[in-house]
XYZ file of C-alpha atoms in Angstrom:
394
model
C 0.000 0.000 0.000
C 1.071 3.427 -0.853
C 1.435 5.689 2.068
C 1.089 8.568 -0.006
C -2.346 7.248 -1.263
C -3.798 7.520 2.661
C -6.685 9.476 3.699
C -7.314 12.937 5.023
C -7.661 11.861 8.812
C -4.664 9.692 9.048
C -2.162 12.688 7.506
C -0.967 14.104 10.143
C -0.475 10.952 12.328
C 1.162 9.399 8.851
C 3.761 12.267 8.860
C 4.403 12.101 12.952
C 4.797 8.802 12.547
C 7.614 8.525 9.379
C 9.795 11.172 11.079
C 9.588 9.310 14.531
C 10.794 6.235 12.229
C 7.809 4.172 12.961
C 5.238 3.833 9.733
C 4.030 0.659 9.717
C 3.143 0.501 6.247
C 5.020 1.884 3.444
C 7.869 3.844 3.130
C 7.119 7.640 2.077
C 9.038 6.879 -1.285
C 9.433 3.981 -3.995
C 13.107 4.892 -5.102
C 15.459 2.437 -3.789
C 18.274 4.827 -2.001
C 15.809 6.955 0.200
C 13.913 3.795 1.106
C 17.290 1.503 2.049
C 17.905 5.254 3.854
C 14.595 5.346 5.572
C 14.913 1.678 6.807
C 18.397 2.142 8.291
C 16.977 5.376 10.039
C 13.718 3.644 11.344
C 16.386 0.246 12.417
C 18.359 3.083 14.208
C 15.683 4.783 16.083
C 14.144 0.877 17.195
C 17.681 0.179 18.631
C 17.852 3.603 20.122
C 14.935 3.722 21.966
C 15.293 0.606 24.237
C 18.845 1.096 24.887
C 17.540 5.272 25.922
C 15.256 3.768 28.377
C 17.404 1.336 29.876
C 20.131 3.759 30.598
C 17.365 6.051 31.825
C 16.148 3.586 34.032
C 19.360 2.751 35.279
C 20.520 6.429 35.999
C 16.911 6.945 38.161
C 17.519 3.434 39.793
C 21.195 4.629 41.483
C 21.019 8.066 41.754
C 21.144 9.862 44.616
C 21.020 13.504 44.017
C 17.380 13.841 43.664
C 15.778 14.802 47.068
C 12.552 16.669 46.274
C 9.415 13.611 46.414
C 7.711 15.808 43.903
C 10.608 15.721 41.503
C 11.206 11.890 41.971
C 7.580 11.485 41.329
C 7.984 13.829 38.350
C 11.245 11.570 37.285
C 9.453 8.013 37.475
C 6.340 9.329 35.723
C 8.116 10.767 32.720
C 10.275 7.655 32.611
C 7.191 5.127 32.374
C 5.309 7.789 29.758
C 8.129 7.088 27.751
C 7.878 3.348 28.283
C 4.603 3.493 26.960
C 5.179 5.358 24.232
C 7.874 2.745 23.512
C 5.045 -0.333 24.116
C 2.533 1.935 21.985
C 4.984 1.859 18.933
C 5.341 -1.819 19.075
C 1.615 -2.144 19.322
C 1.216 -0.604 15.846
C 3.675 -2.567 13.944
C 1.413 -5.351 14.452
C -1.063 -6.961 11.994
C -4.284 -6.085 13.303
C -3.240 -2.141 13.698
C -1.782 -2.333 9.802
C -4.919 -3.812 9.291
C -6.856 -0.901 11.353
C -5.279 1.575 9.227
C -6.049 0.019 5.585
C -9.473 -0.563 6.774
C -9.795 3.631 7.771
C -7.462 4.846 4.228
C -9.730 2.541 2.362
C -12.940 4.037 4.196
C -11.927 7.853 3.752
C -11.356 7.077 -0.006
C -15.203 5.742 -0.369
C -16.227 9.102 1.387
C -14.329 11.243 -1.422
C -15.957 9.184 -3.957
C -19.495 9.522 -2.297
C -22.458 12.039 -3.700
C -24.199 11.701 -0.350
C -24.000 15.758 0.671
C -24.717 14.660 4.503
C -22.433 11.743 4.527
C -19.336 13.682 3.193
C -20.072 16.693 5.829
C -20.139 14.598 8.605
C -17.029 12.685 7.294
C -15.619 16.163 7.264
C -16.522 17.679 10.801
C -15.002 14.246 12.090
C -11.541 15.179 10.373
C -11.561 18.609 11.449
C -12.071 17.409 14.641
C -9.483 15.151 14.351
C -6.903 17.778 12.880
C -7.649 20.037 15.859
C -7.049 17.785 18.524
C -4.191 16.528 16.908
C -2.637 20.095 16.124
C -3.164 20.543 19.468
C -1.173 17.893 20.532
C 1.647 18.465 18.112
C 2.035 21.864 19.158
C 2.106 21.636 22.662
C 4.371 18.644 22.853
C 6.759 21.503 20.590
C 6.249 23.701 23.322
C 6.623 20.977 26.346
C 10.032 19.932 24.524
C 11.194 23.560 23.604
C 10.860 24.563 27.687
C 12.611 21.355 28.505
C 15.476 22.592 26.475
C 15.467 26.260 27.536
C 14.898 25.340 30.964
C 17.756 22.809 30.996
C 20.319 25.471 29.336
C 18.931 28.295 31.779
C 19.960 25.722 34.975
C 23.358 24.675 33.366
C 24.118 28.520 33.056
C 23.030 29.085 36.994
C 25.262 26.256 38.004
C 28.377 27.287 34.994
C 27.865 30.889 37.357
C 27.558 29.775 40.622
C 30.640 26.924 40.050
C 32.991 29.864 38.829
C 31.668 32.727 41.843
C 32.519 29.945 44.299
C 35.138 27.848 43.402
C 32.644 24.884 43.376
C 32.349 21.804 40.762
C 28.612 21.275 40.897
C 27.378 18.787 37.953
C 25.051 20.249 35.322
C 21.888 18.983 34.791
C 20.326 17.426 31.346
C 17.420 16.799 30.436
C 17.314 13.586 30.990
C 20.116 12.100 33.413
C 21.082 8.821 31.947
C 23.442 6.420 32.917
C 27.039 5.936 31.204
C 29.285 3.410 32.128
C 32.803 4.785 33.505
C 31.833 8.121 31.818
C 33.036 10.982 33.491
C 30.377 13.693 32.745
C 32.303 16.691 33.426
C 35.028 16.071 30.577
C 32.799 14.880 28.012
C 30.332 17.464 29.078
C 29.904 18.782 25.717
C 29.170 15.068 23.698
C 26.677 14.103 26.496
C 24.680 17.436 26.095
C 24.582 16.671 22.014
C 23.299 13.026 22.759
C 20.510 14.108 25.476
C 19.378 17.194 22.783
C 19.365 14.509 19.955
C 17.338 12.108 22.989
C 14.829 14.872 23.384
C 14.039 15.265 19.926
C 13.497 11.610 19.075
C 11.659 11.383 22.554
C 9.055 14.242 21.589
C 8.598 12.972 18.204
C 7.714 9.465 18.887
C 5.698 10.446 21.573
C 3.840 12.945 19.901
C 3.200 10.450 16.934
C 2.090 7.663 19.200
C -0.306 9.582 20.585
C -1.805 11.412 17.240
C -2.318 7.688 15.842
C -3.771 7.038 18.672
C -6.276 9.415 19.129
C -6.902 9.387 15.017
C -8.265 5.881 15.308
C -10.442 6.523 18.410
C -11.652 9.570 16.729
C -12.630 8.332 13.608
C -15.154 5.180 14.194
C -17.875 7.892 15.140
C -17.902 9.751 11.764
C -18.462 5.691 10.167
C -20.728 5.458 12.803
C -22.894 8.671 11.333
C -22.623 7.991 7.911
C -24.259 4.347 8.822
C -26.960 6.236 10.462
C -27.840 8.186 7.860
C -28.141 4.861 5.836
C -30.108 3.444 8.252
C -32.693 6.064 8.455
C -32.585 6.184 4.123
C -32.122 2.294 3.429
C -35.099 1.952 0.949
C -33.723 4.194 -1.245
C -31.207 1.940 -2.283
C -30.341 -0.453 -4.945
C -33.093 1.115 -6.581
C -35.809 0.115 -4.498
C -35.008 -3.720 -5.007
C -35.620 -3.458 -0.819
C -34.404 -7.028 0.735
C -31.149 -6.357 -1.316
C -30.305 -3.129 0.163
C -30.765 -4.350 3.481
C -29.087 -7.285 2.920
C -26.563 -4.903 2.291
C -26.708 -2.739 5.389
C -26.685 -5.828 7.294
C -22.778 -6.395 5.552
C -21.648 -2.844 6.365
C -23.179 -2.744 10.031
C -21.166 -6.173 10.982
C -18.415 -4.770 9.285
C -18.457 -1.541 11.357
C -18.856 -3.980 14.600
C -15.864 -6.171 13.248
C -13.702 -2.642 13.068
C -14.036 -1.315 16.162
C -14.214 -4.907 18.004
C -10.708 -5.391 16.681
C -9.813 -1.454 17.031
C -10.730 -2.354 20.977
C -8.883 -5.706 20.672
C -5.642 -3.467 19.647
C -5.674 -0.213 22.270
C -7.899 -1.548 25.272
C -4.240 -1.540 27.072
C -2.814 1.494 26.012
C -6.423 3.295 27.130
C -6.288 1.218 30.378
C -1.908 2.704 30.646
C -3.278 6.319 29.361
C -6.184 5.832 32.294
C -4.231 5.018 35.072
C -0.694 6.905 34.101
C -2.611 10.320 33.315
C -4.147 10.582 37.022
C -0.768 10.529 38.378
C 1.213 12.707 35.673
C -1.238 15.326 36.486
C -1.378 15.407 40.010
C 2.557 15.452 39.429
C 2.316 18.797 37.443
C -0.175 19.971 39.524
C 2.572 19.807 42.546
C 5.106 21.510 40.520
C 3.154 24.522 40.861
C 2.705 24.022 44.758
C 5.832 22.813 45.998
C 8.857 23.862 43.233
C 10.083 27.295 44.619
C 12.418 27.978 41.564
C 11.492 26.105 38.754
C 10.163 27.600 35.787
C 6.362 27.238 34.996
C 6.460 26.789 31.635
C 7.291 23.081 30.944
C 4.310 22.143 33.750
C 1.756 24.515 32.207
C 2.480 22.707 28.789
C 2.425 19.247 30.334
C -0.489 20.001 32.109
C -2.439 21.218 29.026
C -1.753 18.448 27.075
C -2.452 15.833 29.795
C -5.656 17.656 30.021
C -6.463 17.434 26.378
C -5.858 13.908 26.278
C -7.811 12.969 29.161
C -11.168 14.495 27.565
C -9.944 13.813 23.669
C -9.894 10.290 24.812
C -12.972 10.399 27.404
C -15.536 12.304 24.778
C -14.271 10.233 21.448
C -14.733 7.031 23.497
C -18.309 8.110 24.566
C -19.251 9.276 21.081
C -18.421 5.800 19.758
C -21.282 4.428 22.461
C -23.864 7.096 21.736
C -23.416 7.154 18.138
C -23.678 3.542 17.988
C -26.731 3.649 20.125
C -28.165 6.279 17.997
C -28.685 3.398 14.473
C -31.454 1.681 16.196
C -33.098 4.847 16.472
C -32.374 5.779 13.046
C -33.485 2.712 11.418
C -36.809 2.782 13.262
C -37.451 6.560 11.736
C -36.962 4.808 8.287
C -40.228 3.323 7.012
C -39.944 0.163 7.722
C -43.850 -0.478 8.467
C -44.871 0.043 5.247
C -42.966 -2.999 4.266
C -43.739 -6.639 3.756
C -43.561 -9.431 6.908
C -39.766 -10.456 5.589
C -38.758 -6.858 5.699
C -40.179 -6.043 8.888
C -38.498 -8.765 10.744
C -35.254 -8.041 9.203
C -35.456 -4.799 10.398
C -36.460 -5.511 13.719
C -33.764 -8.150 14.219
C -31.524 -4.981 13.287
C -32.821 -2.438 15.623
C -32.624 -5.063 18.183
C -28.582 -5.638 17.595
C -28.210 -2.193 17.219
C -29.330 -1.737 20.989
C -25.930 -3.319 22.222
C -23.429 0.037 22.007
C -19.952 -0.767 20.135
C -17.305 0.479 22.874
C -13.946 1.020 23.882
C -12.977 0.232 27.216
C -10.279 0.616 29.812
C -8.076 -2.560 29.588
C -10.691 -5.638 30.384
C -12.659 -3.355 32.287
C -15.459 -0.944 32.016
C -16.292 1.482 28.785
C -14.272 4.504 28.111
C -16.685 7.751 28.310
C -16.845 11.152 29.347
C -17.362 10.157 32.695
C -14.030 8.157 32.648
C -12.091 11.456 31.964
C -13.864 13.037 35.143
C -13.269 10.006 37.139
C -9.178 10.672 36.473
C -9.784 14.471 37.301
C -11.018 13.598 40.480
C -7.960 10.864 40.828
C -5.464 13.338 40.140
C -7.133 15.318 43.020
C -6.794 12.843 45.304
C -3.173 11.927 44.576
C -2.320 15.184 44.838
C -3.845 15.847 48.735
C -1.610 12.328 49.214
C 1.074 13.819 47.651
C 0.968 17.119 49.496
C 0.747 15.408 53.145
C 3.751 13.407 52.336
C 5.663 16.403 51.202
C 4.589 18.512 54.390
């Protein structure tokens, strides 16, 4: 499949995605020399990433120098954000999330070829929607990494001043502290800062793609989910009024929207169970920067905390709109006129309405469905974590 040839929604995750090294489909180009080029840099960035983590992990495991609980908090939680990133990434490589992401290209490319007027504008408030929330994303995560950086320099240029006005040898900080072997970090000060940049960069990107992917496939179901509905409510205007063939037909594209997002479940019910459970904490964590950091900069936890909250209600509202919308085709099929049809349509079309009463979800690991109420239920987490928090600090 050509990756060029991919649909409107799926762009910007498409691009995140390539320059994080992770596409699992094709590469962005069919000459030979920038694909072999391409699949060196995406073998690099797969080898990179584990061994980033491991020295990360390391470094935060026998390190000493951190003595503020909100900044170890802080520490861990980034750490296992990036670990999930990491499991994300390897979640879409496999064959069920390639086969997510033909089934959505091939989907968006029926739209474009549609002369419903009402299909195609629902199709396109979905990928506006979409584009938003993922711009959003994109350009806070920017921001979040930009701050990181300027933050980082800002501290290494207190310490550079305070070292020299007192005769001291205080370490500089990076970005991330990782671990190096018999390294001493003072005389290779100037390599290690080049390889923790080049880590943030490569961090930011592959988390910011992970996530846009992510949130472009729970987004997307509910704008199939309206198109079916207005098919529902207009089914005997199809096939040219030949009536048991277009629903036999309906019948096909309803189980195939149930098959979709029953395997689009089947693929991210973990990662939304991780993205439950890790945002509570992460912002509780931000929110104690605010409370308990005397001299740190705002900037990076104002960022983090905007796009944890984006996520949180991105993720809770999509969820829920899967559930209602899918709720929503009985009710559309019963506004079609189905009673003016014979006994064999009429109990067709009551077996339908019937199946369409069970909602198609998404839900948090093996538990519960996502929704809206989800999202408030890890608001009201983070609250409490951070009144633990804030007694243990005191």
């Amino acid at each position: 499949m050509d990756i060029r040839k991919t649909g409107p929604i799926l762009n910007h995750a498409r691009f995140c995605m390539i320059l994080a090294g992770i596409w699992p489909l094709a590469v962005p180009t069919q000459k030979p020399i920038p694909r072999k080029a391409y699949a060196v840099y995406s073998g690099l960035v797969r080898i990179y990433f584990p061994t980033f983590l491991v020295s990360l992990c390391l470094e935060f495991a026998l390190s000493t120098s951190v003595d503020n609980n909100a900044e170890k908090i802080f520490s861990q939680l980034t750490t296992i954000s990036l670990l999930i990133a990491g499991i994300a990434a390897l979640r879409y490589q496999t064959k069920n999330f390639k086969e997510i992401i033909v089934y959505i290209t091939k989907d968006d490319k029926d739209v474009k070829k549609s002369v419903n007027k009402e299909m195609a504008r629902c199709h396109l408030e979905q990928v506006r929607f979409c584009s938003k929330a993922c711009w959003a994303i994109t350009i806070m995560t920017i921001g979040g990494t930009t701050s990181i950086c300027l933050e980082n320099f800002i501290r290494r240029l207190e310490i550079e001043q305070y070292n020299n006005n007192h005769n001291e040898s205080l370490d500089k900080p990076f970005a991330y502290e990782l671990y190096f072997y018999n390294v001493n970090k003072e005389k290779h000060n100037s390599v290690l800062m080049i390889v923790n940049n080049v880590s943030v960069i490569i961090n930011s990107l592959l988390v910011a793609s992970t996530k846009i992917v992510f949130f472009s496939c729970i987004i997307y179901p509910a704008s199939i989910l309206k198109r079916l509905q207005i098919r529902f409510e207009r089914w005997e205007e199809d096939r040219g009024g030949c009536l048991l063939v277009a629903l036999k037909d309906l019948v096909l594209q309803h189980q195939n929207v149930i098959a979709f997002i029953t395997k689009l479940n089947g693929s991210i019910k973990y990662l939304i169970f991780m993205e439950f459970l890790l945002n509570s904490l992460n912002i509780a964590a931000v929110s104690i920067q605010f409370i308990t950091f005397e001299k740190t900069m705002l900037a990076s936890p104002i960022l983090f905390f905007g796009i944890l909250f984006t996520q949180t209600f991105v993720l809770g509202w999509s969820a829920n709109e899967i559930k209602v919308q899918s709720l929503m085709l009985a009710d559309a099929l019963y506004r079609s006129p189905w009673y003016e049809q014979n006994e064999t349509v009429k109990k067709m079309v009551l077996t339908m309405i019937m199946r369409a009463q069970t909602p198609l979800v998404l839900t948090i690991g093996p538990f519960d469905a996502m929704t809206t109420q989800s999202a408030l239920a890890i608001m009201k987490g983070s609250y409490s974590y951070v009144s633990v928090m804030l007694n243990n600090y005191q």
